[in-house]
Coordinates of C-alpha atoms in Angstrom, one line a residue:
X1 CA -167.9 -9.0 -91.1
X2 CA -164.9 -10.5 -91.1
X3 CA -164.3 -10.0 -86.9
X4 CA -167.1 -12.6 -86.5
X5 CA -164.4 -14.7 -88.3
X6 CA -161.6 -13.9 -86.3
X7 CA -159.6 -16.5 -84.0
X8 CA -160.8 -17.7 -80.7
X9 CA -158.6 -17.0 -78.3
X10 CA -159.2 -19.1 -75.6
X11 CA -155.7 -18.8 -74.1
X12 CA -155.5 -18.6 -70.2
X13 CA -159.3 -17.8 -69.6
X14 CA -161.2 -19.1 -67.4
X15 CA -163.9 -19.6 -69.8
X16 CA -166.2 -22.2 -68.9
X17 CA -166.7 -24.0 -71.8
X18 CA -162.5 -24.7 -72.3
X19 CA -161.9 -25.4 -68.9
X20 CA -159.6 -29.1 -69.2
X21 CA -161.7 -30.4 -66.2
X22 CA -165.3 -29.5 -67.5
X23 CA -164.1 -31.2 -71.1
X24 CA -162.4 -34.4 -69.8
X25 CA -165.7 -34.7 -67.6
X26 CA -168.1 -34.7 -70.8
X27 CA -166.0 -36.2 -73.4
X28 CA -163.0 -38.0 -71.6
X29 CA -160.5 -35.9 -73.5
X30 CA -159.4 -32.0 -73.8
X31 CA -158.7 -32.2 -77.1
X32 CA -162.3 -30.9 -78.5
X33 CA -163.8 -27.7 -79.8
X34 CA -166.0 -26.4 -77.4
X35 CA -169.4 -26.1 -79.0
X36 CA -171.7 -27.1 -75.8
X37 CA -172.1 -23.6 -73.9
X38 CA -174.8 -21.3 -75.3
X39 CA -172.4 -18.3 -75.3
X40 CA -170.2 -16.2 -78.4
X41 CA -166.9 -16.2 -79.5
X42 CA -167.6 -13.3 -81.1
X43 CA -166.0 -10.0 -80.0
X44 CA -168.9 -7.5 -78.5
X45 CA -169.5 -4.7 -80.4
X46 CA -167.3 -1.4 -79.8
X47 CA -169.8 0.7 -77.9
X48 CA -169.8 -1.8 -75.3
X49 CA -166.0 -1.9 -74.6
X50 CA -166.1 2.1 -74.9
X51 CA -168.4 2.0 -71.6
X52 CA -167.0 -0.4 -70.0
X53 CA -163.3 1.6 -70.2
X54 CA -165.4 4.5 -69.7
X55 CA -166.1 3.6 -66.5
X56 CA -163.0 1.8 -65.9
X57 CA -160.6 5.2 -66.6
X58 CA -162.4 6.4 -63.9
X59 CA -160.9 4.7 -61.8
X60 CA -164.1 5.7 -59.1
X61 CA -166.6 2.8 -58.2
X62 CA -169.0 5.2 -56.1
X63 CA -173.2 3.5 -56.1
X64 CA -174.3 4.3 -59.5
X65 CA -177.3 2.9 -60.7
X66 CA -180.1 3.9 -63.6
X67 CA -182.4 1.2 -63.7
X68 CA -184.8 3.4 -65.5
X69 CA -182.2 4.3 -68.4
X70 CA -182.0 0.3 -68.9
X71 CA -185.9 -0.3 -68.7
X72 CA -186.7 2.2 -71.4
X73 CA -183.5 1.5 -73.3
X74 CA -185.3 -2.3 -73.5
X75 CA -188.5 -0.9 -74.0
X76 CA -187.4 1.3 -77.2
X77 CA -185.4 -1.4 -78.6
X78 CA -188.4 -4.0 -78.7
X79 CA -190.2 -1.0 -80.4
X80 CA -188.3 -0.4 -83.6
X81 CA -187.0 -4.2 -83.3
X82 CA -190.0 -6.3 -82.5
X83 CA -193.4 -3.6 -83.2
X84 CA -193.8 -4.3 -79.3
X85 CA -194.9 -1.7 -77.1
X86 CA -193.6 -2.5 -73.3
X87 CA -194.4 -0.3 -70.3
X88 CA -190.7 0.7 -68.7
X89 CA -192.8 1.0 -65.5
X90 CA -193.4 -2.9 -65.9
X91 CA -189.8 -4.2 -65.6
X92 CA -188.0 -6.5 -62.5
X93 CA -184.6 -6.4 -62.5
X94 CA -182.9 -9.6 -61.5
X95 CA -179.6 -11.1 -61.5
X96 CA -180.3 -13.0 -64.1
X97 CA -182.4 -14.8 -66.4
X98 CA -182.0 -18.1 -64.3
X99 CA -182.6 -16.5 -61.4
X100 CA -185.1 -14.3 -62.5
X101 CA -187.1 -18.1 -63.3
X102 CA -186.4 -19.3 -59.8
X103 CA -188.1 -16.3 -58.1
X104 CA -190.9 -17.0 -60.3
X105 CA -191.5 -20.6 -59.4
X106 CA -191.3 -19.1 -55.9
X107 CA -193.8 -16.9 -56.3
X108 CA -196.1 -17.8 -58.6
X109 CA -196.4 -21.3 -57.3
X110 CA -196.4 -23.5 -54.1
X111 CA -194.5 -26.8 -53.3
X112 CA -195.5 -29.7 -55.1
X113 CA -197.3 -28.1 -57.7
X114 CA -196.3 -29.1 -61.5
X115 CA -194.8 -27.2 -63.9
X116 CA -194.9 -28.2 -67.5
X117 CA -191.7 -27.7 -69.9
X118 CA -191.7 -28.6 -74.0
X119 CA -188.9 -31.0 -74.1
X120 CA -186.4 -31.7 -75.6
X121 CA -185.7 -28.7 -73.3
X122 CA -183.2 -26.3 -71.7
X123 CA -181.7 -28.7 -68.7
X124 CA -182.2 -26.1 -66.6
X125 CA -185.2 -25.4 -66.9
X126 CA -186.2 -29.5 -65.1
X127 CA -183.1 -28.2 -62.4
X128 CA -184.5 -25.3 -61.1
X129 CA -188.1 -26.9 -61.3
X130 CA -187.1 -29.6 -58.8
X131 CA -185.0 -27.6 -56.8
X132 CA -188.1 -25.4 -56.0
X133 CA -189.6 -28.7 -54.9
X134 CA -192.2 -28.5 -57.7
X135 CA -193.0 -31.6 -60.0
X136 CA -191.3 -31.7 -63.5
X137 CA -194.0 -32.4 -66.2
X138 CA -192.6 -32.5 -70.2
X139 CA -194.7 -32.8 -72.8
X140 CA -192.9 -33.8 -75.8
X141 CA -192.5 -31.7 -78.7
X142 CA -193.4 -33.8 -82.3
X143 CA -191.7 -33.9 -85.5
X144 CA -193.7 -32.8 -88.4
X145 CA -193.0 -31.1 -91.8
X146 CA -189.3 -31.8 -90.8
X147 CA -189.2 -29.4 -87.9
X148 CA -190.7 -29.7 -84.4
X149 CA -194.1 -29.0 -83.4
X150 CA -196.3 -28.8 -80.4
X151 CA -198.7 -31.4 -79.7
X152 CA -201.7 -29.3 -78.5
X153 CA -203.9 -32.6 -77.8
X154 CA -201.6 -33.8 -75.8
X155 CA -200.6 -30.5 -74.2
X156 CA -203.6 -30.3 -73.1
X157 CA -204.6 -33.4 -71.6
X158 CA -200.8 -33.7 -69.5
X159 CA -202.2 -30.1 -68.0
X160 CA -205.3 -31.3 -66.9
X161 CA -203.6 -35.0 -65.9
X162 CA -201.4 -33.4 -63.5
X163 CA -203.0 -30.7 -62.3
X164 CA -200.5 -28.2 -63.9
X165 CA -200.2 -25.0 -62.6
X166 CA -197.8 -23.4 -64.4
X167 CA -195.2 -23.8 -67.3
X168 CA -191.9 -22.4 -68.5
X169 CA -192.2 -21.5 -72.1
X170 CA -189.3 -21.3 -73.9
X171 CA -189.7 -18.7 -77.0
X172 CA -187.7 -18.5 -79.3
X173 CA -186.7 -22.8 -78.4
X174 CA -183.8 -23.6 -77.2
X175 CA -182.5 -26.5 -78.0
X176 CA -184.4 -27.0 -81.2
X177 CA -184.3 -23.2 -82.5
X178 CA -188.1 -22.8 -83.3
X179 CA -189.9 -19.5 -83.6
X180 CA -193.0 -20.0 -82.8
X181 CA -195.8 -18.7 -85.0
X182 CA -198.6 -16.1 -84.1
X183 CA -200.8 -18.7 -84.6
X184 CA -198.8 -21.3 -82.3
X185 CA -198.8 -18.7 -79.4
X186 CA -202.3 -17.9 -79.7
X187 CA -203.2 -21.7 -78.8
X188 CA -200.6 -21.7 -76.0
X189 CA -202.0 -19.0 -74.7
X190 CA -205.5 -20.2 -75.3
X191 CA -205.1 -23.5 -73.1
X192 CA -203.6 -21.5 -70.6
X193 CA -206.2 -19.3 -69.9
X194 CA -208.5 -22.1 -70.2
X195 CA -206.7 -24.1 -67.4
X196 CA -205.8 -20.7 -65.6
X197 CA -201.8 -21.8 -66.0
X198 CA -199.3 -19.3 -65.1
X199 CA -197.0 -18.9 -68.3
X200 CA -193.5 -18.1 -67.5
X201 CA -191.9 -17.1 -70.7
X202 CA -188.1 -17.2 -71.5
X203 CA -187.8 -15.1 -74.5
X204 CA -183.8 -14.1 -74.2
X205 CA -182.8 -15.6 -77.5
X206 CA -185.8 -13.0 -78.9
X207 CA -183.1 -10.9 -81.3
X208 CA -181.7 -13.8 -82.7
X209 CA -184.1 -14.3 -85.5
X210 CA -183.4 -15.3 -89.1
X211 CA -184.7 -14.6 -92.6
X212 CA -188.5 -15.2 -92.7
X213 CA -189.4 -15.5 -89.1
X214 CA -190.8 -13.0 -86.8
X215 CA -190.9 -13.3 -82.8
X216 CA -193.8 -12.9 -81.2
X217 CA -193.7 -11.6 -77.4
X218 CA -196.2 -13.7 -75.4
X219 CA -196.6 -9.8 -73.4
X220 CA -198.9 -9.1 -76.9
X221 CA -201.8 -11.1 -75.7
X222 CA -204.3 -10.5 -73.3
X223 CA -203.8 -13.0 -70.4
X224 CA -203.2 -11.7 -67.2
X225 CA -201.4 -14.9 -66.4
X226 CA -198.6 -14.1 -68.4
X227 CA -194.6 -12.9 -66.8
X228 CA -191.7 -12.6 -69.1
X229 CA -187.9 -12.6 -68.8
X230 CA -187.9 -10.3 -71.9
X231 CA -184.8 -8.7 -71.6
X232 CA -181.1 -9.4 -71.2
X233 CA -178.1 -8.5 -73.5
X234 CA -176.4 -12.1 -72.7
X235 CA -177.7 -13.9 -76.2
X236 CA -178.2 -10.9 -78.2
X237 CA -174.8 -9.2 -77.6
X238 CA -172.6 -12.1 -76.1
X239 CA -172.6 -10.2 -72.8
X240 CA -173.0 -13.6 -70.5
X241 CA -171.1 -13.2 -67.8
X242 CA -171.8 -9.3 -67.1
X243 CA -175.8 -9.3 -67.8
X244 CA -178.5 -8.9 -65.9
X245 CA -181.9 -10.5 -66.5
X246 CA -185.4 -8.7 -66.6
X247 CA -188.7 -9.6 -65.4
X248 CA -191.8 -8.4 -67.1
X249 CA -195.5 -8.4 -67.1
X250 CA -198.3 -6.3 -67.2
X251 CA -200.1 -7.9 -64.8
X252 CA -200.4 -5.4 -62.0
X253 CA -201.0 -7.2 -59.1
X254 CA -198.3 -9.5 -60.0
X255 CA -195.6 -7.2 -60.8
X256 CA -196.1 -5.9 -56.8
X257 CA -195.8 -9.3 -55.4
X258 CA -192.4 -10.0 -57.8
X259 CA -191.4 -6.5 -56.8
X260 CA -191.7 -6.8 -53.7
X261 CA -190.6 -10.6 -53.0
X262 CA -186.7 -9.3 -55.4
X263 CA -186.6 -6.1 -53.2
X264 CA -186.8 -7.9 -50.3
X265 CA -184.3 -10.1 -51.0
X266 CA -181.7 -7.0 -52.1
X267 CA -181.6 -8.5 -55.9
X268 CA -183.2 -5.3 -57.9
X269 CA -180.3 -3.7 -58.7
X270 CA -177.1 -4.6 -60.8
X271 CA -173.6 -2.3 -60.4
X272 CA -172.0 0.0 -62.9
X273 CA -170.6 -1.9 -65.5
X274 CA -173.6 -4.2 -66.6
X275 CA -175.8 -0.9 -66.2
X276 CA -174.4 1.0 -68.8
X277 CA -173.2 -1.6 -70.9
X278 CA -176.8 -2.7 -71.4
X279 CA -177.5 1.0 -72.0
X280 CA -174.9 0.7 -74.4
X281 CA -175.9 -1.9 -75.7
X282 CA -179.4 -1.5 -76.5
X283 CA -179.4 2.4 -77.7
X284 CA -175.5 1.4 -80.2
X285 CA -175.2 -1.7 -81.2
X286 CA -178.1 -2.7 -83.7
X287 CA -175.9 -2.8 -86.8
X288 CA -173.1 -5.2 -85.0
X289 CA -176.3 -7.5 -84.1
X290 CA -177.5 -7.0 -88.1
X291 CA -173.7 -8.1 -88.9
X292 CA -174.0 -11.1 -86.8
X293 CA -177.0 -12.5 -87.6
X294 CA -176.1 -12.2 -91.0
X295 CA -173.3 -13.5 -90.3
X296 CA -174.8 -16.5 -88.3
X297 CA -177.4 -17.0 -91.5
X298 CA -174.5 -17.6 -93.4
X299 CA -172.6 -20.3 -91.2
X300 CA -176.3 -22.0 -90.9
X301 CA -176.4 -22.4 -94.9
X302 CA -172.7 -23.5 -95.1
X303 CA -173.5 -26.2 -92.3
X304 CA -176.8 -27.3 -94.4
X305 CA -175.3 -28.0 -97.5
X306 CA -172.1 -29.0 -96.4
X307 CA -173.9 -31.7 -95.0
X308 CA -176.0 -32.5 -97.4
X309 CA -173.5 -33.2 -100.4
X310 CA -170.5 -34.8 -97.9
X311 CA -172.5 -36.6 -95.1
X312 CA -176.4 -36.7 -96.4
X313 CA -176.8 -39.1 -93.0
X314 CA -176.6 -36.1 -91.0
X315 CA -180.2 -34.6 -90.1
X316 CA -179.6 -30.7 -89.8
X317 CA -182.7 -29.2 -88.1
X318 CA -183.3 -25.7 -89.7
X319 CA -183.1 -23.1 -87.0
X320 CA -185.4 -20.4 -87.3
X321 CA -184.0 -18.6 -84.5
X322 CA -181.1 -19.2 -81.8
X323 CA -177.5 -19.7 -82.7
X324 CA -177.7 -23.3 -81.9
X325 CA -178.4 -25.9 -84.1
X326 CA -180.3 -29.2 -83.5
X327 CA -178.5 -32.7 -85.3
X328 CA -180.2 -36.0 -85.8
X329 CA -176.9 -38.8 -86.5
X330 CA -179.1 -41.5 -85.9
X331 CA -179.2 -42.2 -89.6
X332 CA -175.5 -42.9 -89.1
X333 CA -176.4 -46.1 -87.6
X334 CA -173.9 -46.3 -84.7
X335 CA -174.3 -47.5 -81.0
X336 CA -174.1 -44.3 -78.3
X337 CA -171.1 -45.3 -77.4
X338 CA -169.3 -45.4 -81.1
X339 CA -171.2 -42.2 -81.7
X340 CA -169.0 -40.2 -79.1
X341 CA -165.9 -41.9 -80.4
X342 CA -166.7 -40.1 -83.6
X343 CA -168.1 -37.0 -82.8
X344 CA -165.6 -36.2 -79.5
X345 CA -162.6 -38.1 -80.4
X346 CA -162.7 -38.5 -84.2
X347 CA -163.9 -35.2 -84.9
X348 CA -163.0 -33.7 -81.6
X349 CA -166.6 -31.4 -81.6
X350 CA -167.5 -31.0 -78.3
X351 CA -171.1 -31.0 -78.5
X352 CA -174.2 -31.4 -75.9
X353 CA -175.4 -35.0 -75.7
X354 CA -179.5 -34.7 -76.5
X355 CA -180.4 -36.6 -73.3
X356 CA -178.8 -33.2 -71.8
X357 CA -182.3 -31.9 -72.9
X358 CA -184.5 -34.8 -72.3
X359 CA -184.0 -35.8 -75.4
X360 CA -185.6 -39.9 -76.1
X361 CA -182.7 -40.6 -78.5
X362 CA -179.2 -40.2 -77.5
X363 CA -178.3 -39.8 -81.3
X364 CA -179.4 -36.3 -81.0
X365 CA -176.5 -33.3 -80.2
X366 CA -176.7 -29.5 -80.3
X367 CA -174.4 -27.6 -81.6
X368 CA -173.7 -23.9 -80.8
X369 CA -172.6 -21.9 -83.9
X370 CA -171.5 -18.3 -82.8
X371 CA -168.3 -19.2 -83.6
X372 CA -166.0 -18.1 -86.7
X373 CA -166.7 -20.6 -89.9
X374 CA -163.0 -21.4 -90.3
X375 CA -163.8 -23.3 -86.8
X376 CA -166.9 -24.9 -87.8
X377 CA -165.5 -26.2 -91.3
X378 CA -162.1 -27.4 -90.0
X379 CA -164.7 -29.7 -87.3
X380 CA -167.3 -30.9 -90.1
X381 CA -164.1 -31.8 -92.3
X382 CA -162.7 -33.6 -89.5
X383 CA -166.5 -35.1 -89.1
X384 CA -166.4 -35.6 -92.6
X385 CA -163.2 -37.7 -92.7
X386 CA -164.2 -39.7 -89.5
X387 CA -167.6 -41.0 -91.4
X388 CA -165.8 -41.9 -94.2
X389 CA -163.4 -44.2 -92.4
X390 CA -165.6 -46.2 -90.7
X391 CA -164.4 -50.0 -90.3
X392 CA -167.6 -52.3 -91.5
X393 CA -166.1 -54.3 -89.7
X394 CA -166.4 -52.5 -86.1
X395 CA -170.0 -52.0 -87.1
X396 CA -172.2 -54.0 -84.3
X397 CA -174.1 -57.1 -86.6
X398 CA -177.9 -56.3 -84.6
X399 CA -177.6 -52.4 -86.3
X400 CA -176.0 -53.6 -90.0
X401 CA -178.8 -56.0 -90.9
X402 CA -181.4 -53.1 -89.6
X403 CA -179.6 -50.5 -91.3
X404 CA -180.6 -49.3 -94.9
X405 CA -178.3 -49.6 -98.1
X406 CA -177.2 -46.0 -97.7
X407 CA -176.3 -45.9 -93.8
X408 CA -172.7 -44.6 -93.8
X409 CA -171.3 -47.6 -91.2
X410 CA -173.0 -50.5 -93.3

């Protein structure tokens, strides 16, 4: 596994995420690790790049498209990966997952109509909500057994309070990495078919599952009010900026209304490269995604316990799925403001702020981890060092005399 831990070489790319103007914007300096995009370091596995300068060697970029190949290539993986059986008949291809969301809203709902997310939440998921002119309704996940939970009482009674009419479901969760439970999805589903919601469910992050948790698609259960965006290679094989997304429900009726509303619009079909790369993908790479979820496991148990013994003030939420972990610093005791110092300047990680995801606490940051562990360490050292230093003195008097005996400013 050891090209998971290679370098990143960020160089003269236009990457997103190490752009100087993007990081001076969030964290008023350059001079952070960019852990804040949802994307890989990681180097894609080999039958990827083989298509990709299959096609190129070509030299020829004549229409070629095999949307079929790509739906049943989907369809088989979820098969042997998942024990889900999806219809390759019953696929939309979109630009992309995003997109693929925004067409939904569209379609599936009318302006001024609310549309329920779990927060804390995906930001874009509240953006492309309101930009549909549709009314943003969270209900707030709770914190129980030390991991977060859905509140179904309350769930339910926001869904008949405003009128909801549909929700985005996030499944796996991003930001706090749950995998929802059987059980879980079965009341989800339940309330929606009792309410007759519409349940748009973003399940991208579906392959990235660790040790002792299954996904569940929400395509298992019999409720005709259910569409997916079920598959895209972006998360699973760090193919972000070349994937396309894919719509899917087995709904019939609805499936000719999507079809038709992305056909109209000229958006079913990708190009060349993402085609076969997803092709590629799907039918070659399962034992580079075994490596890097094994991998990913690993950096996940070297962030807990690093933690633990060297700054035990540090809540690290368990993920059971995602490569992004969810951290609690509020124990730390510091003011927002002293908390970026430390995390962005001190320990130069450039991590998303919580309130990003609607968040109540600004003490609250996700981290993305698909990044080599020589990265991560060298940050949580530096993290490590900046705790340890704190000045008692700098500490604000209103926090110290709340603050227990073992808070690391007081």
């Amino acid at each position: 596994m050891s090209h998971f831990n290679s370098q990143s070489n960020y160089g003269d790319n236009r990457f997103i995420k190490s752009q100087p103007q993007m990081l001076n914007n969030f964290y008023g300096t350059t001079d952070v690790f960019p852990y804040w995009v949802a994307d890989m370091d990681f180097k894609v596995a080999a039958p990827i790049t083989q298509e990709i300068n299959r096609l190129a060697e070509r030299g020829v970029y004549s229409y070629e498209f095999n949307e079929q190949a790509v739906f049943s290539a989907i369809s088989n993986w979820h098969a042997k990966r998942h024990d889900v059986s999806l219809n390759p008949e019953n696929f939309v291809q979109v630009p992309g997952v995003l997109s693929g969301i925004a067409l939904l809203l569209r379609e599936l709902t009318n302006e001024g109509d609310a549309v329920l997310i779990h927060t804390p939440a995906y930001h874009q998921f509240a953006n492309l909500i309101t930009k549909a002119d549709r009314k943003v309704v969270k209900n707030e996940l709770v914190i129980a057994d030390d991991k977060y939970q859905i509140d179904f009482d309350a769930f339910e009674a926001q869904i008949l309070h405003d009128n909801v009419k549909a929700m985005i479901f996030c499944n796996p969760h991003n930001p706090t990495g749950r995998v929802w439970t059987q059980a879980e999805l079965s009341k989800v589903i339940a309330i929606a078919q009792r309410h007759n919601v519409t349940v748009i469910s973003d399940e991208i992050h579906s392959d990235i599952i660790f040790s002792g948790h299954q996904f569940t698609s929400l395509t298992r259960f019999d409720y005709d009010n259910v569409v997916t965006l079920i598959g895209s290679p972006a998360k699973t094989f760090g193919m972000h900026s070349i994937s396309n997304g894919y719509i899917y429900t087995n709904n019939v009726a609805m499936l000719t209304n999507i079809k038709k509303l992305v056909g109209a619009l000229y958006l079913d079909h990708g190009n060349a490269l993402t085609t076969f790369a997803t092709i590629a993908a799907y039918e070659k790479g399962s034992e580079w995604v075994d490596g890097m979820l094994d991998y990913l496991q690993q950096t996940v148990t070297w962030i807990t316990e690093f933690a633990a013994q060297h700054i035990p003030q540090l809540k690290v939420y368990q993920p059971e799925g995602t490569y992004q972990i969810w951290l609690d610093f509020s124990q730390l005791g510091l003011s927002e403001q002293r908390l970026k110092e430390v995390v962005f300047k001190q320990a130069k990680m450039g991590l998303t702020p919580g309130n990003w995801f609607g968040a109540q606490s600004p003490q609250f940051m996700r981290m993305n981890i698909a990044t080599s562990i020589d990265n991560i360490s060298a940050s949580f050292e530096l993290l490590k060092t900046a705790i340890n230093s704190f000045d008692t003195e700098q500490c604000e008097s209103d926090i110290c005399s709340a603050s227990s005996s073992t808070n690391g400013c007081c």
